[in-house]
């Protein structure tokens, strides 16, 4: 047991290991409950969560040792971030070209996430995986980087769930 926990407090800096199966089960439970409660509105709820918890998530990431304010190159920093957080080793990032006018779109492909089992299980059950932890983290990173240049920028995330173990999880982050 950690020192902070014994004292009645628990911080995010402490290294506590949780079996990935348990973590995936918890996330799947939330996703199933969200889908049963909101149906098609589950995706809208995810967008609301991303908007509302963006600043809070940045604080949490910084508390675990990831300096979101240090982000400079999304193509390099997103894969480095997911690796540092222990989420994925193989990530590809496509950044928008300079000529886009209708909204910048970043496409992030995650091949080996620790959350891949829950994504595949939900796909088999016909449930869209909108609560992807990877998408929340990626959105927070993109949002922080973009807002350095465009403080009023709006970030929208679309998660294209995996349908087979060979496909990556594809996250589209659209900035307007």
GROMACS .gro file of C-alpha atoms in nm:
model
  176
    1UNK     CA    1   0.000   0.000   0.000
    2UNK     CA    2   0.130   0.345  -0.079
    3UNK     CA    3   0.229   0.595   0.186
    4UNK     CA    4  -0.035   0.850   0.077
    5UNK     CA    5  -0.315   0.596   0.085
    6UNK     CA    6  -0.229   0.489   0.441
    7UNK     CA    7  -0.255   0.853   0.544
    8UNK     CA    8  -0.609   0.874   0.407
    9UNK     CA    9  -0.506   1.049   0.089
   10UNK     CA   10  -0.441   0.919  -0.258
   11UNK     CA   11  -0.274   1.111  -0.536
   12UNK     CA   12  -0.232   1.038  -0.905
   13UNK     CA   13   0.148   1.040  -0.872
   14UNK     CA   14   0.153   0.708  -0.695
   15UNK     CA   15   0.231   0.402  -0.900
   16UNK     CA   16  -0.047   0.151  -0.837
   17UNK     CA   17  -0.084  -0.138  -1.078
   18UNK     CA   18  -0.432  -0.238  -1.187
   19UNK     CA   19  -0.474  -0.545  -1.409
   20UNK     CA   20  -0.559  -0.429  -1.761
   21UNK     CA   21  -0.849  -0.677  -1.773
   22UNK     CA   22  -1.011  -0.508  -1.474
   23UNK     CA   23  -0.957  -0.165  -1.626
   24UNK     CA   24  -1.108  -0.280  -1.957
   25UNK     CA   25  -1.405  -0.435  -1.774
   26UNK     CA   26  -1.474  -0.107  -1.592
   27UNK     CA   27  -1.458   0.093  -1.914
   28UNK     CA   28  -1.681  -0.161  -2.093
   29UNK     CA   29  -1.933  -0.139  -1.810
   30UNK     CA   30  -1.952   0.239  -1.840
   31UNK     CA   31  -1.985   0.218  -2.219
   32UNK     CA   32  -2.262  -0.043  -2.202
   33UNK     CA   33  -2.450   0.160  -1.939
   34UNK     CA   34  -2.410   0.477  -2.142
   35UNK     CA   35  -2.540   0.307  -2.457
   36UNK     CA   36  -2.837   0.151  -2.275
   37UNK     CA   37  -2.923   0.483  -2.112
   38UNK     CA   38  -2.871   0.720  -2.404
   39UNK     CA   39  -2.883   0.499  -2.713
   40UNK     CA   40  -2.772   0.703  -3.013
   41UNK     CA   41  -2.708   0.998  -2.780
   42UNK     CA   42  -2.403   0.822  -2.636
   43UNK     CA   43  -2.180   0.980  -2.902
   44UNK     CA   44  -2.313   1.327  -2.818
   45UNK     CA   45  -2.241   1.260  -2.451
   46UNK     CA   46  -1.881   1.180  -2.540
   47UNK     CA   47  -1.840   1.514  -2.718
   48UNK     CA   48  -1.984   1.691  -2.415
   49UNK     CA   49  -1.739   1.506  -2.189
   50UNK     CA   50  -1.443   1.601  -2.409
   51UNK     CA   51  -1.550   1.965  -2.404
   52UNK     CA   52  -1.622   1.977  -2.032
   53UNK     CA   53  -1.330   1.778  -1.896
   54UNK     CA   54  -1.059   1.905  -2.131
   55UNK     CA   55  -0.892   2.139  -1.881
   56UNK     CA   56  -0.939   1.891  -1.599
   57UNK     CA   57  -0.780   1.612  -1.803
   58UNK     CA   58  -0.482   1.837  -1.880
   59UNK     CA   59  -0.434   1.885  -1.505
   60UNK     CA   60  -0.458   1.510  -1.443
   61UNK     CA   61  -0.203   1.435  -1.715
   62UNK     CA   62   0.037   1.687  -1.566
   63UNK     CA   63  -0.010   1.535  -1.221
   64UNK     CA   64   0.102   1.194  -1.351
   65UNK     CA   65   0.413   1.353  -1.498
   66UNK     CA   66   0.313   1.441  -1.852
   67UNK     CA   67   0.365   1.809  -1.920
   68UNK     CA   68   0.087   1.894  -2.166
   69UNK     CA   69   0.214   2.253  -2.193
   70UNK     CA   70   0.540   2.115  -2.343
   71UNK     CA   71   0.360   1.989  -2.657
   72UNK     CA   72   0.522   2.130  -2.970
   73UNK     CA   73   0.497   1.873  -3.252
   74UNK     CA   74   0.177   1.668  -3.246
   75UNK     CA   75   0.312   1.415  -3.496
   76UNK     CA   76   0.588   1.325  -3.250
   77UNK     CA   77   0.432   1.418  -2.917
   78UNK     CA   78   0.109   1.215  -2.942
   79UNK     CA   79   0.290   0.880  -2.995
   80UNK     CA   80   0.548   0.974  -2.730
   81UNK     CA   81   0.269   1.064  -2.485
   82UNK     CA   82   0.074   0.740  -2.533
   83UNK     CA   83   0.395   0.540  -2.494
   84UNK     CA   84   0.497   0.730  -2.180
   85UNK     CA   85   0.153   0.673  -2.030
   86UNK     CA   86   0.182   0.299  -2.103
   87UNK     CA   87  -0.115   0.297  -2.340
   88UNK     CA   88   0.040   0.218  -2.678
   89UNK     CA   89   0.374   0.154  -2.848
   90UNK     CA   90   0.260   0.187  -3.210
   91UNK     CA   91   0.085   0.511  -3.304
   92UNK     CA   92   0.070   0.701  -3.633
   93UNK     CA   93  -0.039   1.064  -3.659
   94UNK     CA   94  -0.151   1.239  -3.976
   95UNK     CA   95  -0.151   1.617  -3.943
   96UNK     CA   96  -0.352   1.850  -4.166
   97UNK     CA   97  -0.194   2.021  -4.461
   98UNK     CA   98  -0.147   2.398  -4.445
   99UNK     CA   99  -0.408   2.457  -4.714
  100UNK     CA  100  -0.715   2.331  -4.527
  101UNK     CA  101  -0.976   2.600  -4.473
  102UNK     CA  102  -1.287   2.421  -4.344
  103UNK     CA  103  -1.130   2.271  -4.031
  104UNK     CA  104  -0.809   2.099  -3.945
  105UNK     CA  105  -0.834   1.723  -3.910
  106UNK     CA  106  -0.577   1.515  -3.726
  107UNK     CA  107  -0.599   1.140  -3.778
  108UNK     CA  108  -0.444   0.924  -3.508
  109UNK     CA  109  -0.409   0.548  -3.563
  110UNK     CA  110  -0.342   0.339  -3.254
  111UNK     CA  111  -0.246  -0.020  -3.324
  112UNK     CA  112  -0.171  -0.178  -2.986
  113UNK     CA  113  -0.360   0.003  -2.711
  114UNK     CA  114  -0.405  -0.159  -2.373
  115UNK     CA  115  -0.775  -0.083  -2.426
  116UNK     CA  116  -0.795  -0.281  -2.752
  117UNK     CA  117  -0.966  -0.583  -2.588
  118UNK     CA  118  -1.263  -0.375  -2.472
  119UNK     CA  119  -1.295  -0.209  -2.814
  120UNK     CA  120  -1.309  -0.548  -2.985
  121UNK     CA  121  -1.550  -0.696  -2.729
  122UNK     CA  122  -1.790  -0.403  -2.766
  123UNK     CA  123  -1.771  -0.424  -3.147
  124UNK     CA  124  -1.877  -0.791  -3.128
  125UNK     CA  125  -2.178  -0.682  -2.923
  126UNK     CA  126  -2.263  -0.407  -3.173
  127UNK     CA  127  -2.183  -0.128  -2.927
  128UNK     CA  128  -1.996   0.177  -3.051
  129UNK     CA  129  -1.696   0.249  -2.828
  130UNK     CA  130  -1.735   0.623  -2.773
  131UNK     CA  131  -1.565   0.635  -2.430
  132UNK     CA  132  -1.221   0.545  -2.566
  133UNK     CA  133  -0.966   0.661  -2.306
  134UNK     CA  134  -0.717   0.711  -2.588
  135UNK     CA  135  -0.952   0.959  -2.756
  136UNK     CA  136  -0.987   1.167  -2.440
  137UNK     CA  137  -0.610   1.186  -2.398
  138UNK     CA  138  -0.544   1.260  -2.765
  139UNK     CA  139  -0.816   1.528  -2.767
  140UNK     CA  140  -0.666   1.695  -2.459
  141UNK     CA  141  -0.321   1.699  -2.620
  142UNK     CA  142  -0.444   1.838  -2.954
  143UNK     CA  143  -0.671   2.088  -2.780
  144UNK     CA  144  -0.387   2.221  -2.565
  145UNK     CA  145  -0.148   2.253  -2.861
  146UNK     CA  146  -0.405   2.422  -3.086
  147UNK     CA  147  -0.524   2.663  -2.817
  148UNK     CA  148  -0.171   2.801  -2.782
  149UNK     CA  149  -0.223   2.947  -3.131
  150UNK     CA  150  -0.605   2.971  -3.147
  151UNK     CA  151  -0.749   3.018  -2.795
  152UNK     CA  152  -1.110   2.997  -2.918
  153UNK     CA  153  -1.061   2.673  -3.116
  154UNK     CA  154  -1.327   2.403  -3.078
  155UNK     CA  155  -1.217   2.039  -3.078
  156UNK     CA  156  -1.444   1.755  -3.188
  157UNK     CA  157  -1.346   1.389  -3.171
  158UNK     CA  158  -1.471   1.097  -3.376
  159UNK     CA  159  -1.366   0.747  -3.280
  160UNK     CA  160  -1.385   0.484  -3.552
  161UNK     CA  161  -1.400   0.165  -3.347
  162UNK     CA  162  -1.192  -0.139  -3.428
  163UNK     CA  163  -1.379  -0.422  -3.590
  164UNK     CA  164  -1.091  -0.668  -3.604
  165UNK     CA  165  -0.763  -0.719  -3.419
  166UNK     CA  166  -0.571  -0.626  -3.735
  167UNK     CA  167  -0.721  -0.278  -3.767
  168UNK     CA  168  -0.602   0.022  -3.570
  169UNK     CA  169  -0.827   0.234  -3.353
  170UNK     CA  170  -0.873   0.548  -3.562
  171UNK     CA  171  -0.935   0.876  -3.384
  172UNK     CA  172  -1.020   1.185  -3.588
  173UNK     CA  173  -0.974   1.514  -3.409
  174UNK     CA  174  -1.134   1.804  -3.594
  175UNK     CA  175  -1.044   2.157  -3.494
  176UNK     CA  176  -1.268   2.448  -3.593
   0.00000   0.00000   0.00000
